[in-house]
mmCIF file of C-alpha atoms in Angstrom:
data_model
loop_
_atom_site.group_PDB
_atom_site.id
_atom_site.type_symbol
_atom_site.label_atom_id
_atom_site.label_comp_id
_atom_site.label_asym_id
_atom_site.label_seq_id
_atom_site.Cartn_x
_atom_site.Cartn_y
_atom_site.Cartn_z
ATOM 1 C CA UNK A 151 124.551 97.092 227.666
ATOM 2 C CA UNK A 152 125.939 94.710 230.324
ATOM 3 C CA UNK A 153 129.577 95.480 231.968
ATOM 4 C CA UNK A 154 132.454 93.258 231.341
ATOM 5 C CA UNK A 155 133.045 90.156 233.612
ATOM 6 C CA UNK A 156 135.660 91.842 235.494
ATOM 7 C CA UNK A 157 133.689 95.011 236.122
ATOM 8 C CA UNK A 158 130.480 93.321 236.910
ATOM 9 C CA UNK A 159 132.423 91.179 239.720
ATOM 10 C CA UNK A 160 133.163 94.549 241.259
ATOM 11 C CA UNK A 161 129.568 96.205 240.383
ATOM 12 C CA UNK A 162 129.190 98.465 236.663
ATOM 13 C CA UNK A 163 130.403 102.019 237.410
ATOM 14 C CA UNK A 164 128.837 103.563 234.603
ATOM 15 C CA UNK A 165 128.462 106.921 233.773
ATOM 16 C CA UNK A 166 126.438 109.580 231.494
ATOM 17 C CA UNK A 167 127.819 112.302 229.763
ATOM 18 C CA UNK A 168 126.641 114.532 231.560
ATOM 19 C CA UNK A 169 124.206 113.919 235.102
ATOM 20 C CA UNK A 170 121.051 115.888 234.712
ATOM 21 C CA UNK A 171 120.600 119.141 236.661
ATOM 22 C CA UNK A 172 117.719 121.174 236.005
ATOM 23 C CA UNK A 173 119.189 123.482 238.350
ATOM 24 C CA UNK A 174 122.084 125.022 236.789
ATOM 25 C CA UNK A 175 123.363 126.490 233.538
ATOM 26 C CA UNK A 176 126.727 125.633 232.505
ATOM 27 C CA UNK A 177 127.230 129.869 233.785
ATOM 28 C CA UNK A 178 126.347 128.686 236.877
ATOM 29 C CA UNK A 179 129.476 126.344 237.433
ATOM 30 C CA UNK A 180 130.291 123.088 239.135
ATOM 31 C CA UNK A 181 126.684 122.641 239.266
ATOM 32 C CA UNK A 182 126.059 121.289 235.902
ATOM 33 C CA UNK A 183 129.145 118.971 235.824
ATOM 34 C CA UNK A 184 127.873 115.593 236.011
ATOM 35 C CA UNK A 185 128.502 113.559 239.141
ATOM 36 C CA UNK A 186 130.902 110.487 239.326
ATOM 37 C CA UNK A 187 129.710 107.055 239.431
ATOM 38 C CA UNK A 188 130.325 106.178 242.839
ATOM 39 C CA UNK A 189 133.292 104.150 242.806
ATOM 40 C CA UNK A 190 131.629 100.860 244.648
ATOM 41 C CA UNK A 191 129.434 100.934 241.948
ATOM 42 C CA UNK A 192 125.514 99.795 242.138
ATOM 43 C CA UNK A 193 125.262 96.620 241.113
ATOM 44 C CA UNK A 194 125.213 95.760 237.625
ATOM 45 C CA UNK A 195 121.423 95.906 235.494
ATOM 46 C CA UNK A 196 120.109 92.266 234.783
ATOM 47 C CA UNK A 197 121.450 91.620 231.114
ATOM 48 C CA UNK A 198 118.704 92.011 228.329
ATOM 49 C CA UNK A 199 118.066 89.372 226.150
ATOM 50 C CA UNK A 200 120.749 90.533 223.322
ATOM 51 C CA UNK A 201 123.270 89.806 226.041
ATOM 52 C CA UNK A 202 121.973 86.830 227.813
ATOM 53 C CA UNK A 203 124.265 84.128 225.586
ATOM 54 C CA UNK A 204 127.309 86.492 226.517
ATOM 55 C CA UNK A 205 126.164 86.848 230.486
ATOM 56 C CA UNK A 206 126.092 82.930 231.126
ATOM 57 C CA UNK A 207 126.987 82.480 234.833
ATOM 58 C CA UNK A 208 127.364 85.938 235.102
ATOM 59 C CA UNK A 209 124.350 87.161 237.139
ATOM 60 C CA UNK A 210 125.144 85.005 240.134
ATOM 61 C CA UNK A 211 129.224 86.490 240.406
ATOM 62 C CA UNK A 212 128.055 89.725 239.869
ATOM 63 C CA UNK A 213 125.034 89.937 242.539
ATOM 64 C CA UNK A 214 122.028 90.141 240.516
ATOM 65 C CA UNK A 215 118.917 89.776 242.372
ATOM 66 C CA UNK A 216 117.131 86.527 241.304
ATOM 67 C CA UNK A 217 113.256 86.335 242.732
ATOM 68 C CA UNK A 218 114.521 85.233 245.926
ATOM 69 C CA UNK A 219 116.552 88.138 246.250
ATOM 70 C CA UNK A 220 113.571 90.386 244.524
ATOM 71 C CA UNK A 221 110.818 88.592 247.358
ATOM 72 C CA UNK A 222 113.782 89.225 250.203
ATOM 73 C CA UNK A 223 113.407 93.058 249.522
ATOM 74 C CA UNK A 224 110.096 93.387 248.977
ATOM 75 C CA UNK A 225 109.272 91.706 252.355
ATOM 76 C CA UNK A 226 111.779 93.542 254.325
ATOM 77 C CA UNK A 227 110.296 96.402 253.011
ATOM 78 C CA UNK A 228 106.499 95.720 253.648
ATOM 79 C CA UNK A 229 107.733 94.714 257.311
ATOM 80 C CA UNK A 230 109.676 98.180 257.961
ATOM 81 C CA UNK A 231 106.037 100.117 256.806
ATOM 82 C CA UNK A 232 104.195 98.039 258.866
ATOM 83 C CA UNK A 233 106.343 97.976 262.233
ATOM 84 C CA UNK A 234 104.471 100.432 264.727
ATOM 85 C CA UNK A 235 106.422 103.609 265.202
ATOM 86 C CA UNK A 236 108.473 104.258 268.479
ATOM 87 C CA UNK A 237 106.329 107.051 269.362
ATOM 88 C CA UNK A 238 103.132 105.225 269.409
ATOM 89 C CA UNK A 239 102.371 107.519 266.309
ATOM 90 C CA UNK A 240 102.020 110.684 268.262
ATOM 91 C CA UNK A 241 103.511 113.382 265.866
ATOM 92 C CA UNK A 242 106.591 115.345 266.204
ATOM 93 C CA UNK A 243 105.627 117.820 268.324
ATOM 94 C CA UNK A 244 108.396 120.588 268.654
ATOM 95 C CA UNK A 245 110.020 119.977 265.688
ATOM 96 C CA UNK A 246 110.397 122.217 262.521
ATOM 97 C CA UNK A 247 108.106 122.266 259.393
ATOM 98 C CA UNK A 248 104.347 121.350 259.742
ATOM 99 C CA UNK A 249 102.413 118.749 259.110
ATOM 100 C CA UNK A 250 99.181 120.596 258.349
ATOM 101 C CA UNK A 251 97.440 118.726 255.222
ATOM 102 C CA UNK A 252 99.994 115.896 255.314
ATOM 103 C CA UNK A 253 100.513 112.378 257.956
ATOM 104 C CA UNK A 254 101.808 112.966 260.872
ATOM 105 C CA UNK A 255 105.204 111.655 260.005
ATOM 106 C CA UNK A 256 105.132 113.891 256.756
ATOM 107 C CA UNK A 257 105.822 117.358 256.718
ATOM 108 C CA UNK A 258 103.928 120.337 254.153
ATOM 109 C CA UNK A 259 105.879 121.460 251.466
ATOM 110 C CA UNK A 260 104.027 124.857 250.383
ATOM 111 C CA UNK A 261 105.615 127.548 248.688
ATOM 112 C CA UNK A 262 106.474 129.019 244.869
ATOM 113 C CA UNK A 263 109.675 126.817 243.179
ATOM 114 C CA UNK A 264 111.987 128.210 240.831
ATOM 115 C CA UNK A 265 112.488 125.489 237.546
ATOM 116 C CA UNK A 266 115.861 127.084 237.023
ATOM 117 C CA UNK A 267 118.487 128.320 239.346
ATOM 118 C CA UNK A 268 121.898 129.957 238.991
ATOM 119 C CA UNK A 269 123.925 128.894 242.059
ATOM 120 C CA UNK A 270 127.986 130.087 241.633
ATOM 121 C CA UNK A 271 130.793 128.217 243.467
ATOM 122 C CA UNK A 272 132.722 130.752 244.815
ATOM 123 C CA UNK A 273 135.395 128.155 246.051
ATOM 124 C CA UNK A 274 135.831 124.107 245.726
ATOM 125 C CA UNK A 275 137.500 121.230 247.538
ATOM 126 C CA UNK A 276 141.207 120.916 247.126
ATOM 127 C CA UNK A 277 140.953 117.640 245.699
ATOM 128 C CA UNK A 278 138.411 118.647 242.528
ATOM 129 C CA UNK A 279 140.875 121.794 242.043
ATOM 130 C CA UNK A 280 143.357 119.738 241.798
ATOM 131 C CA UNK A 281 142.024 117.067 239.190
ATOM 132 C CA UNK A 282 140.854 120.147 237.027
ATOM 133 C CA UNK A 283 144.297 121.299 237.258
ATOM 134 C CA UNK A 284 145.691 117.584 236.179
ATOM 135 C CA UNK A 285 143.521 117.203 233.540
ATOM 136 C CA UNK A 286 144.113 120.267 231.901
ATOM 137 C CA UNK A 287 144.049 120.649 228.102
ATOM 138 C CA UNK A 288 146.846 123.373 226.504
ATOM 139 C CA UNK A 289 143.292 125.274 225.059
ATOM 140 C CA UNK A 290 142.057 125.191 228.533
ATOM 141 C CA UNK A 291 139.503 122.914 228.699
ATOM 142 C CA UNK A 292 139.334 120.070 230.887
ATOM 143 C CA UNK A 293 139.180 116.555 229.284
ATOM 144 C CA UNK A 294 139.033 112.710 230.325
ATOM 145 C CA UNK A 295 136.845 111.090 232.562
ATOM 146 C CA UNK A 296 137.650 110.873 236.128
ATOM 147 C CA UNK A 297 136.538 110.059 239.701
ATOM 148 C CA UNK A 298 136.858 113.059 241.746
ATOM 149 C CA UNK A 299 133.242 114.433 242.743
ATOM 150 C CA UNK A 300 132.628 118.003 242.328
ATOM 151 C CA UNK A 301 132.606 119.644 245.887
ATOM 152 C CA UNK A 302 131.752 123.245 246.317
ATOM 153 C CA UNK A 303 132.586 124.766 249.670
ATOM 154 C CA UNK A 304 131.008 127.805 249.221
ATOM 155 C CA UNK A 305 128.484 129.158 247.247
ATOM 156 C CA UNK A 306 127.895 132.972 246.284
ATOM 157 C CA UNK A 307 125.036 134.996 248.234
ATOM 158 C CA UNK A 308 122.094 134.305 247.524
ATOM 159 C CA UNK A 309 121.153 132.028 244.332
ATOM 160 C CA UNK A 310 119.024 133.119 241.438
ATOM 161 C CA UNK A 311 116.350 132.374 239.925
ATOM 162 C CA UNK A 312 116.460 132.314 235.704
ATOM 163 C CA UNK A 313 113.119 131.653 235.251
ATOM 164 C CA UNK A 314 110.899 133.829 234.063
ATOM 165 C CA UNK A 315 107.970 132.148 236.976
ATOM 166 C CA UNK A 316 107.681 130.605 239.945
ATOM 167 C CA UNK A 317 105.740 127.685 240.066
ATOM 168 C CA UNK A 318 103.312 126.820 242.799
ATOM 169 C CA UNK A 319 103.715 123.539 244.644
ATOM 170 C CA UNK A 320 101.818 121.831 247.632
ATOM 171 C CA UNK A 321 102.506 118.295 248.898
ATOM 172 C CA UNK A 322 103.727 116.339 252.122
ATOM 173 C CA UNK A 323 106.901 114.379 252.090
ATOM 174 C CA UNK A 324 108.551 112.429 254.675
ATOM 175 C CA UNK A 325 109.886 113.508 257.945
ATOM 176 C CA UNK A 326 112.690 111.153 257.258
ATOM 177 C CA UNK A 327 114.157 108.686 255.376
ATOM 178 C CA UNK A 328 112.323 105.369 254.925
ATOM 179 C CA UNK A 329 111.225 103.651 256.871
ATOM 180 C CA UNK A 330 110.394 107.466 257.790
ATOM 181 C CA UNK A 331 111.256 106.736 262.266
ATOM 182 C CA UNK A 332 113.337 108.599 263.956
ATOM 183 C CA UNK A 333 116.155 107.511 265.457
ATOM 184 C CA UNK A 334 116.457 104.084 262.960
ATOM 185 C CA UNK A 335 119.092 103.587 259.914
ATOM 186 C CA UNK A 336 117.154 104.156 256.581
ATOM 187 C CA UNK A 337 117.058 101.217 254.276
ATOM 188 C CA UNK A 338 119.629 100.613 251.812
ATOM 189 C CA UNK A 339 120.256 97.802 248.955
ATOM 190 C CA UNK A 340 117.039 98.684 247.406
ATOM 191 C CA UNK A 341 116.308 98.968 243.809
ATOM 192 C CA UNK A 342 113.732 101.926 242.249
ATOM 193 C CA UNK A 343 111.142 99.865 241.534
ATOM 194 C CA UNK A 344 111.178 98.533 245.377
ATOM 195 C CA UNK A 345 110.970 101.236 246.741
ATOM 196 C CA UNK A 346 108.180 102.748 244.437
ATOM 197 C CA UNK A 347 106.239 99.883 245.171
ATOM 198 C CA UNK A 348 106.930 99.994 249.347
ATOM 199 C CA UNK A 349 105.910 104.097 248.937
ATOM 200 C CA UNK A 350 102.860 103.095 247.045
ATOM 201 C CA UNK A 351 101.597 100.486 250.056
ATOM 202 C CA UNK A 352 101.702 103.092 252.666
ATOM 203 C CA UNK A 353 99.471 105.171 250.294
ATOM 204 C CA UNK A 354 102.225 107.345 249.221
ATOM 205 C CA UNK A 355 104.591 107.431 246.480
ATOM 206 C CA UNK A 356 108.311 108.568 245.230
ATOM 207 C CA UNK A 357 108.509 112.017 244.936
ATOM 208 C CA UNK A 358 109.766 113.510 241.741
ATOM 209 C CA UNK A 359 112.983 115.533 240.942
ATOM 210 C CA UNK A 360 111.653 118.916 241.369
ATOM 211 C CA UNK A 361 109.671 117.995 244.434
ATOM 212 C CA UNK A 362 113.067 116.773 246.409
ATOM 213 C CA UNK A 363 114.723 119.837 245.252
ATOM 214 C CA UNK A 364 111.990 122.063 246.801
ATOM 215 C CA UNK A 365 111.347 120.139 249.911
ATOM 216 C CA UNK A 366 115.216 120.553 249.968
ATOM 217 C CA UNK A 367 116.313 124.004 249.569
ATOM 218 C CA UNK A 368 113.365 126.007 250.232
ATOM 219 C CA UNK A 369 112.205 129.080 248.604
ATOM 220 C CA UNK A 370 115.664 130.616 248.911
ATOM 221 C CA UNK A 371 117.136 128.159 246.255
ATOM 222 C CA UNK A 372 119.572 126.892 249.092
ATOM 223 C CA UNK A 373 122.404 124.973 247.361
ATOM 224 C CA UNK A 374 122.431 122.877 251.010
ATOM 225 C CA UNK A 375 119.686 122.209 253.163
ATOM 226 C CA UNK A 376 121.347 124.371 255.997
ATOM 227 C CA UNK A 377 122.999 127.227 253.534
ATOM 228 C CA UNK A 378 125.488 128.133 250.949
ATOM 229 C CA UNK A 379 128.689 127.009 252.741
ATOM 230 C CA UNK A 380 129.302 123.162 252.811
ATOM 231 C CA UNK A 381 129.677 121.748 256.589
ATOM 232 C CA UNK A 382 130.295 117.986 257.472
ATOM 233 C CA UNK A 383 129.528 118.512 260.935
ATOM 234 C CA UNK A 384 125.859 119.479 260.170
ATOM 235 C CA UNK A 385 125.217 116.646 257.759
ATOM 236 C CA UNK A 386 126.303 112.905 256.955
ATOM 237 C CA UNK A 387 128.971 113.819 254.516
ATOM 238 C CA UNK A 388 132.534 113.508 253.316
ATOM 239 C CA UNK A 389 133.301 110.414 254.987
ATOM 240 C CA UNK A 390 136.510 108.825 253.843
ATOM 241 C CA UNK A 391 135.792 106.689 251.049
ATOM 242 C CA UNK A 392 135.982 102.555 251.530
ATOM 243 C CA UNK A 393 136.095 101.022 248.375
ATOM 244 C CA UNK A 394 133.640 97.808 247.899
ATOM 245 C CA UNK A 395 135.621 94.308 247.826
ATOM 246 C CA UNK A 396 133.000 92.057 247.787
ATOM 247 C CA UNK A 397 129.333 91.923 245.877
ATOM 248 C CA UNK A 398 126.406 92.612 247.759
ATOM 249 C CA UNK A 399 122.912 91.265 247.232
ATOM 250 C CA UNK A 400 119.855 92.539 248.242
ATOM 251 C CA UNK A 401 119.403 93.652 252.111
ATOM 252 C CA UNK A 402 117.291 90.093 253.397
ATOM 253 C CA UNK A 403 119.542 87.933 251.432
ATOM 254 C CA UNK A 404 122.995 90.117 252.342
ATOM 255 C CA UNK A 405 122.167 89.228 256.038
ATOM 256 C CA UNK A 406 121.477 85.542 255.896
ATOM 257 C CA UNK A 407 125.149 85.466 253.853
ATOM 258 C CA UNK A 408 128.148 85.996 256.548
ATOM 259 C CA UNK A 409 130.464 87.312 254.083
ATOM 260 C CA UNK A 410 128.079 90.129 252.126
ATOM 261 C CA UNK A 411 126.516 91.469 255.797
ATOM 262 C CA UNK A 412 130.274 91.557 256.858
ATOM 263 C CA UNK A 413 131.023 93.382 253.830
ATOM 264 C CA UNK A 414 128.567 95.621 254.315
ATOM 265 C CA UNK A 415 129.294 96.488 257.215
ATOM 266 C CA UNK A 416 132.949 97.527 256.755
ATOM 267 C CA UNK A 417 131.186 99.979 254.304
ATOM 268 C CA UNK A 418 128.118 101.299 255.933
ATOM 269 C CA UNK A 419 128.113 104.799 257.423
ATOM 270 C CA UNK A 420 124.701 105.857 257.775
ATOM 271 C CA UNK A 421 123.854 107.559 260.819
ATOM 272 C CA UNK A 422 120.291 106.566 262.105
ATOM 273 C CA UNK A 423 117.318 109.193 260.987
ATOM 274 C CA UNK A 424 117.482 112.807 262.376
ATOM 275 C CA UNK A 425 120.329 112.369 264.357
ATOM 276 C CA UNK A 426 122.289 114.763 262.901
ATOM 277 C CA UNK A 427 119.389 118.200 264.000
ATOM 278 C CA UNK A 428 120.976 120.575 261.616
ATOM 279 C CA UNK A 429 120.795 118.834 258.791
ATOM 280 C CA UNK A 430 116.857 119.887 258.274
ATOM 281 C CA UNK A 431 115.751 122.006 255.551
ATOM 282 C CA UNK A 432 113.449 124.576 255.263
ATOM 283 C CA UNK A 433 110.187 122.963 255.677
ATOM 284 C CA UNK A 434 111.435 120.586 258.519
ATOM 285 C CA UNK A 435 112.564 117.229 256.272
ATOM 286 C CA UNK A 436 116.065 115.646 257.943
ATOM 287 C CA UNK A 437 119.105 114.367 255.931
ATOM 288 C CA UNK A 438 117.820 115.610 252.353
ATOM 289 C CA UNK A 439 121.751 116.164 252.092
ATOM 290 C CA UNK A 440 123.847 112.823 253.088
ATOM 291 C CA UNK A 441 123.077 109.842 254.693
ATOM 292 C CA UNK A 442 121.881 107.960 252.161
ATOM 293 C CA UNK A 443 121.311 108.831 248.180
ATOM 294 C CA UNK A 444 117.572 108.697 247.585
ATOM 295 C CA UNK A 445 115.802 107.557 244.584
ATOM 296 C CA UNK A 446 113.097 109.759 242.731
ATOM 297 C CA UNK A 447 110.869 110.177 239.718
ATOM 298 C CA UNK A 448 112.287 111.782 236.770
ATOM 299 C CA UNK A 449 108.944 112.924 234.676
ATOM 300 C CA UNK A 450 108.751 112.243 231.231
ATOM 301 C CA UNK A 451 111.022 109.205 231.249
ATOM 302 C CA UNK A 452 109.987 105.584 229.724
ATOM 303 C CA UNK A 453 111.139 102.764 231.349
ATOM 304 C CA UNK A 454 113.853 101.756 232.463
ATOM 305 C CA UNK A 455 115.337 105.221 232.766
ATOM 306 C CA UNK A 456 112.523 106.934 235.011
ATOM 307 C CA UNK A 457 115.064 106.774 238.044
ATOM 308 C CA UNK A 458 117.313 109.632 239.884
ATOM 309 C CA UNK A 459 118.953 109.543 242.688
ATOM 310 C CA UNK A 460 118.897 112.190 244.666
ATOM 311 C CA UNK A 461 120.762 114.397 248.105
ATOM 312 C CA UNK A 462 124.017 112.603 248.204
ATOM 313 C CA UNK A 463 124.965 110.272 250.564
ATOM 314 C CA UNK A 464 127.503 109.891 253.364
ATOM 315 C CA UNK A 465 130.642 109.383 251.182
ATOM 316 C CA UNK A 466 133.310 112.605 249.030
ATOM 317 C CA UNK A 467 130.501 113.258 246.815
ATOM 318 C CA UNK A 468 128.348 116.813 245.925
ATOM 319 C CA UNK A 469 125.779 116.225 248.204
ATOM 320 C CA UNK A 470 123.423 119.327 247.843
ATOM 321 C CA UNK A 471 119.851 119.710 246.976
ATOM 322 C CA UNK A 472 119.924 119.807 242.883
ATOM 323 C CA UNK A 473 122.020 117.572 240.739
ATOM 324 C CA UNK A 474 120.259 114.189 239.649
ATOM 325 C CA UNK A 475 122.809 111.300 239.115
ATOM 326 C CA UNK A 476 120.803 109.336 236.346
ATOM 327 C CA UNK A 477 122.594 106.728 234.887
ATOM 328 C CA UNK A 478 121.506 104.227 237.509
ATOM 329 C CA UNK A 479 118.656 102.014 236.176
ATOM 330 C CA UNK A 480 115.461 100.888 237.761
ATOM 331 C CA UNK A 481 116.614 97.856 238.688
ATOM 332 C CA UNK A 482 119.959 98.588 240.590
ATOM 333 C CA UNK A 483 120.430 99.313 243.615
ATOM 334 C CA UNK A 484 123.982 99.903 246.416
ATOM 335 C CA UNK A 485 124.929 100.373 249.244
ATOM 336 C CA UNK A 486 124.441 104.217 248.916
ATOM 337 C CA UNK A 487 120.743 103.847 247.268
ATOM 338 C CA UNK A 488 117.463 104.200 249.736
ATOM 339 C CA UNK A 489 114.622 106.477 249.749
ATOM 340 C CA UNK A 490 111.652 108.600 250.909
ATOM 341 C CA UNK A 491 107.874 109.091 250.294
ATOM 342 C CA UNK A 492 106.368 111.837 248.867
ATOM 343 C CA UNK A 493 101.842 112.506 248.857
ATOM 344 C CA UNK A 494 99.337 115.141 247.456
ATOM 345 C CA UNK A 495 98.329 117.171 250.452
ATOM 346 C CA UNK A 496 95.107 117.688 251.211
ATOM 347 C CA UNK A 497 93.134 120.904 249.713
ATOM 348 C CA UNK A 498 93.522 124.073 251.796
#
């Protein structure tokens, strides 16, 4: 359904019931609350054709990428994959996680995952106790909407595993996020199908929600990429939140428009790609947690509802390895949306 005039002039925040987790039980905690719709909001779906008579005029005010806007991306894309690294394409030498059986800029992902984990918050951010508190029923339950992000601070010792096996899994996925260099901002305004069509020209593709919890949080089930106890310092998160005045297009046609690159850049706080060395996980992949939410494959969807977004990004939100935030379509795309790359390794 399309959002109302005056919420598509400030993006659609909409939300799901519920925002999957495969992760986590409602037993297990905060972990299967669903996540806020980040309060800038992607921008809005394109209207389907029951709404088009309704939506006259409003795809331009609200941002909508037209083809121009759909070429812009695409382009900038294609340009990022094919710009020659800054290390002449020597790998990483010296730096965690291996790249045996995967590109040099990819690192293996090797090990047994666990479908379903039980990860307990042992204590939360003073700002989510306190909205629990306010929204208190008499019967104890907790009812209305709200935008306050769940934001566990700690996490018991060590997670479990509630499934009855392990499942084997062996693929590469990117050092970084795209365009996968070191040392460079990863991209931003771009939509799910983008970016599964820039993985898919470097001969790779998105990687699916259980492979970006793996890659994430190791064989240990680690609720963040560096442990069980939340830290800003390590990773790109809990920046104070800037609320979105303006829409934004698409990243090409934001920059050639003064007012949308200045907007976005009163907003942006990415750091640029493995800056930030503790925020690695287990198998050597940088700023899984932060930085930038990352879009992924949910299996067993039809389109347009095959997208998840994935990590977090710099902003008061969960951040961690599991939840899913699904309500986004294929289509949209924020300030908060980029990517990585995920491949088959090769045989052992």
């Amino acid at each position: 359904m399309l959002c109302g005039l005056a919420a598509a002039l400030l993006g659609c925040d909409r939300r799901e019931p519920a925002a999957t987790d495969a992760a986590a039980p409602a037993s297990a905690g905060a972990a299967a609350d669903a996540e806020p719709a980040p309060p800038d909001g992607a921008a809005a779906e394109p209207p389907d054709a029951a709404g088009l008579a309704d939506a006259a005029g409003l795809a331009d005010a609200a941002g909508l990428a037209d083809a121009a806007g759909l070429a812009d991306a695409a382009a900038a894309l294609d340009g990022a994959a094919a710009a020659p690294s800054p290390d002449g394409g020597v790998s990483d030498a010296g730096l965690p996680g291996s790249s045996a059986g995967c590109p040099d800029d990819m690192v293996l992902v090797d090990g047994d995952y666990c479908p379903l984990v039980e990860q307990i918050c042992l204590k939360h951010h003073d700002e989510f106790e306190k909205d629990q508190a306010r929204r208190a029923s008499p019967y104890g339950d907790v009812e209305g909407s709200t935008t306050v992000s769940e934001r566990c601070l700690e996490y018991k010792q060590p997670s479990a595993c509630l499934s009855k096996k392990r499942a084997p899994m062996r693929y590469c996925v990117d050092r970084y996020e795209w365009p996968n260099r070191k040392g460079e901002l990863p991209a931003l305004l771009v939509s799910w199908r983008e970016a599964a069509k820039a993985c898919e020209g470097v001969g790779k593709r998105l990687c699916t929600e259980d492979e970006f919890n793996f890659a994430c949080e190791g064989e240990e089930m680690l609720p963040y990429t560096y442990g069980f106890t939340r830290d800003a310092t390590k990773c790109n998160i809990d920046r104070p939140f800037r609320q979105r005045e303006l829409t934004l297009y698409r990243y090409e046609r934001c920059m050639r428009h003064p007012k949308c690159k200045a907007e976005l850049e009163r907003l942006d706080q990415r750091v640029p790609a493995g800056s930030m060395p503790a925020c690695v996980s287990p198998f050597g992949a940088y700023d899984l947690n932060g930085n930038i939410n990352e879009w992924v494959v949910r299996p067993g969807r039809k389109s347009p509802d095959r997208s998840g977004l994935k990590g977090g990004w710099w902003g008061p939100m969960r951040g961690r390895c599991r939840p899913t935030v699904g309500f986004h379509k294929e289509e949209d795309y924020g300030y908060e949306q980029g990517f990585r790359c995920c491949k088959d390794a090769a045989p052992r």
